[in-house]
mmCIF file of C-alpha atoms in Angstrom:
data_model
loop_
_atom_site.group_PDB
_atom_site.id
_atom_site.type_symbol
_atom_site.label_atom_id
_atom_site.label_comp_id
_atom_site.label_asym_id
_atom_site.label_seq_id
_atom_site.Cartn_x
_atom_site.Cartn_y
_atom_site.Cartn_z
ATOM 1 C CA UNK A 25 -3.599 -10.191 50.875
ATOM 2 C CA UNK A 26 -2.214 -7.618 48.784
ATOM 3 C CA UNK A 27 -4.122 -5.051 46.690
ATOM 4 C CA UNK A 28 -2.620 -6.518 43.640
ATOM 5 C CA UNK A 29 -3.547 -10.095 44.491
ATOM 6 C CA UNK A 30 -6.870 -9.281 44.927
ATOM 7 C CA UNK A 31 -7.526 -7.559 41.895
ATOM 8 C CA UNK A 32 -5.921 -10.618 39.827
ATOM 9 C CA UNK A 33 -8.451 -12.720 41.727
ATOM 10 C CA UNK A 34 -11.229 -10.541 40.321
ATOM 11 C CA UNK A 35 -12.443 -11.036 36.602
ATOM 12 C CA UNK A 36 -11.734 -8.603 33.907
ATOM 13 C CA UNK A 37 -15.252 -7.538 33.677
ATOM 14 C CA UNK A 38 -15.239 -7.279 37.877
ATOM 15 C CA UNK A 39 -12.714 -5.174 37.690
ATOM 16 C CA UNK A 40 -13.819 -2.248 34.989
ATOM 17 C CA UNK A 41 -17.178 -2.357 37.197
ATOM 18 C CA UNK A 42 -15.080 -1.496 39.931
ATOM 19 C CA UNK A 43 -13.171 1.295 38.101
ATOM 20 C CA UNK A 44 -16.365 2.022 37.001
ATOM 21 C CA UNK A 45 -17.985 2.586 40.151
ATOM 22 C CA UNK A 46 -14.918 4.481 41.508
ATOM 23 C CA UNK A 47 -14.949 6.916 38.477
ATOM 24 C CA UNK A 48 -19.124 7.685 38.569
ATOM 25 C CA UNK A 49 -18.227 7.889 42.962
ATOM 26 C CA UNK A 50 -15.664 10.634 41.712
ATOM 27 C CA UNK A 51 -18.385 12.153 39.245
ATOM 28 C CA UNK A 52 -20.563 12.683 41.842
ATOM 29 C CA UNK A 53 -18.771 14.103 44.477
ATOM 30 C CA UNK A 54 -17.402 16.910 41.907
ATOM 31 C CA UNK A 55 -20.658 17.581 40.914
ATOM 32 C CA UNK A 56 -21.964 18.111 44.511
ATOM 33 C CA UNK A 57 -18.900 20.357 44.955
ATOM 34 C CA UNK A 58 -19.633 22.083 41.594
ATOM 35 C CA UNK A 59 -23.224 22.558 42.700
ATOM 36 C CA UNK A 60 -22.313 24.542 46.435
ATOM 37 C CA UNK A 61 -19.831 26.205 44.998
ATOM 38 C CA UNK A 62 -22.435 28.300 42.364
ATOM 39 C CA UNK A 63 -24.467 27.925 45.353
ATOM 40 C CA UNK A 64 -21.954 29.927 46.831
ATOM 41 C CA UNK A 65 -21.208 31.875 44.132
ATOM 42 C CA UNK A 66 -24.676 33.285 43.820
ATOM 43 C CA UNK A 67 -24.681 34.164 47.528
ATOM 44 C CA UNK A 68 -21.626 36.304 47.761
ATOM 45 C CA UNK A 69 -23.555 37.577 44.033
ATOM 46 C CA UNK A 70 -26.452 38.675 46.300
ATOM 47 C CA UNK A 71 -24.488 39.883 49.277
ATOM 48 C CA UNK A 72 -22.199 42.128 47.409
ATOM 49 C CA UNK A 73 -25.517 43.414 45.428
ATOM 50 C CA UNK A 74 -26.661 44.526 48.814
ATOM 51 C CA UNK A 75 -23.023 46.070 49.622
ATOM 52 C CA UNK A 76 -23.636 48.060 46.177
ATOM 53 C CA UNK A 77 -26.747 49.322 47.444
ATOM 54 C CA UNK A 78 -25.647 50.167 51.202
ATOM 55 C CA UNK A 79 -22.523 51.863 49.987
ATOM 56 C CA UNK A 80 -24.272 53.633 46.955
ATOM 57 C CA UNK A 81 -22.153 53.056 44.320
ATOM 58 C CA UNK A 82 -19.960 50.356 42.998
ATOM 59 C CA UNK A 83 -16.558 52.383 43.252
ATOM 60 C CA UNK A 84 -17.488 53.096 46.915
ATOM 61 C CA UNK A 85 -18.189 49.255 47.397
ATOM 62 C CA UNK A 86 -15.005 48.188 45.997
ATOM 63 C CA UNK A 87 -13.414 50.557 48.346
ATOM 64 C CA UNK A 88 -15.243 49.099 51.379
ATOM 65 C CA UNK A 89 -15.152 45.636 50.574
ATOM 66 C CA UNK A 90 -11.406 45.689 49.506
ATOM 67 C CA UNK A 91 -12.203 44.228 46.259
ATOM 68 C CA UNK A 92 -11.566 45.093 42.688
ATOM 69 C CA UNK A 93 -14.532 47.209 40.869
ATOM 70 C CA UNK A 94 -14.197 44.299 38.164
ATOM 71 C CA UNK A 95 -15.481 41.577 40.665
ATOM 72 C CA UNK A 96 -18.047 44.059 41.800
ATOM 73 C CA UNK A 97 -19.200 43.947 38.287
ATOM 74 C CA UNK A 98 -18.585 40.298 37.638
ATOM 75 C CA UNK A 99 -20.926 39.979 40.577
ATOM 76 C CA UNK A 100 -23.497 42.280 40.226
ATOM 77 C CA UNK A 101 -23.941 40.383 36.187
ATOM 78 C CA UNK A 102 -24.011 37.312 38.180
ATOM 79 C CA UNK A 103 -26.849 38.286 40.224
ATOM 80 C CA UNK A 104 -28.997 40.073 37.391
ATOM 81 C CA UNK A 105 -28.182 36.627 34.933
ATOM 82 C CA UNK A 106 -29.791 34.533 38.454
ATOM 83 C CA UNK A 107 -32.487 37.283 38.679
ATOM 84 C CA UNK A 108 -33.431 36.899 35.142
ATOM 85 C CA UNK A 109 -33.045 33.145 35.087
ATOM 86 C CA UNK A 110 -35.390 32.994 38.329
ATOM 87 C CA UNK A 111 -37.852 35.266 36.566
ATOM 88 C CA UNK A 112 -38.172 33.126 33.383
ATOM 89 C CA UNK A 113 -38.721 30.267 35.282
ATOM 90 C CA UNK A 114 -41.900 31.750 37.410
ATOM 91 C CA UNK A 115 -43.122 32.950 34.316
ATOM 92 C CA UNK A 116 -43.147 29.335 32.317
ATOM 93 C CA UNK A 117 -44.690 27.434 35.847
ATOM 94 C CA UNK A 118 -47.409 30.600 35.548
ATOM 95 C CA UNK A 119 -48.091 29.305 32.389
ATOM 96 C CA UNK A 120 -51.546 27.098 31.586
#
């Protein structure tokens, strides 16, 4: 059986649950993949903090790390933002 004939055999309203299902399957997995990659993201934020530190400035960890002073930057903001966004959140659970 073909896919066509099978989807014929199904009712209109079988069908658009089926797309349905298939589009909010798709959903999903992108947002799980959306979700590592920050996860990710923050990570290599962190690490290259800690390469900032180590090599004592950023110019001297964009020379070590092969990587452009503007992603240094990019990455040390991105770290700070999850530092900050980590602090307000112990702060309101501290909260009566």
């Amino acid at each position: 059986m073909s896919v066509q004939s099978f989807d014929k055999t199904l009712s209109r309203k079988q069908r658009l649950q089926e797309k349905q299902r298939r589009q909010l399957a798709v959903v999903d997995t992108v947002d799980k993949a959306e979700a590592k990659a920050r996860k990710a993201e923050v990570e290599l934020a962190v690490a290259v903090t800690e390469a900032v530190q180590v090599f004592g400035d950023e110019q001297s960890a964009s020379e070590g790390l092969d990587m452009p002073v503007e992603a240094i930057r990019r990455f040390l903001g991105m770290a700070q933002d999850e530092a900050a966004g980590a602090d307000n959140v112990a702060e309101v659970s501290d909260k009566p």
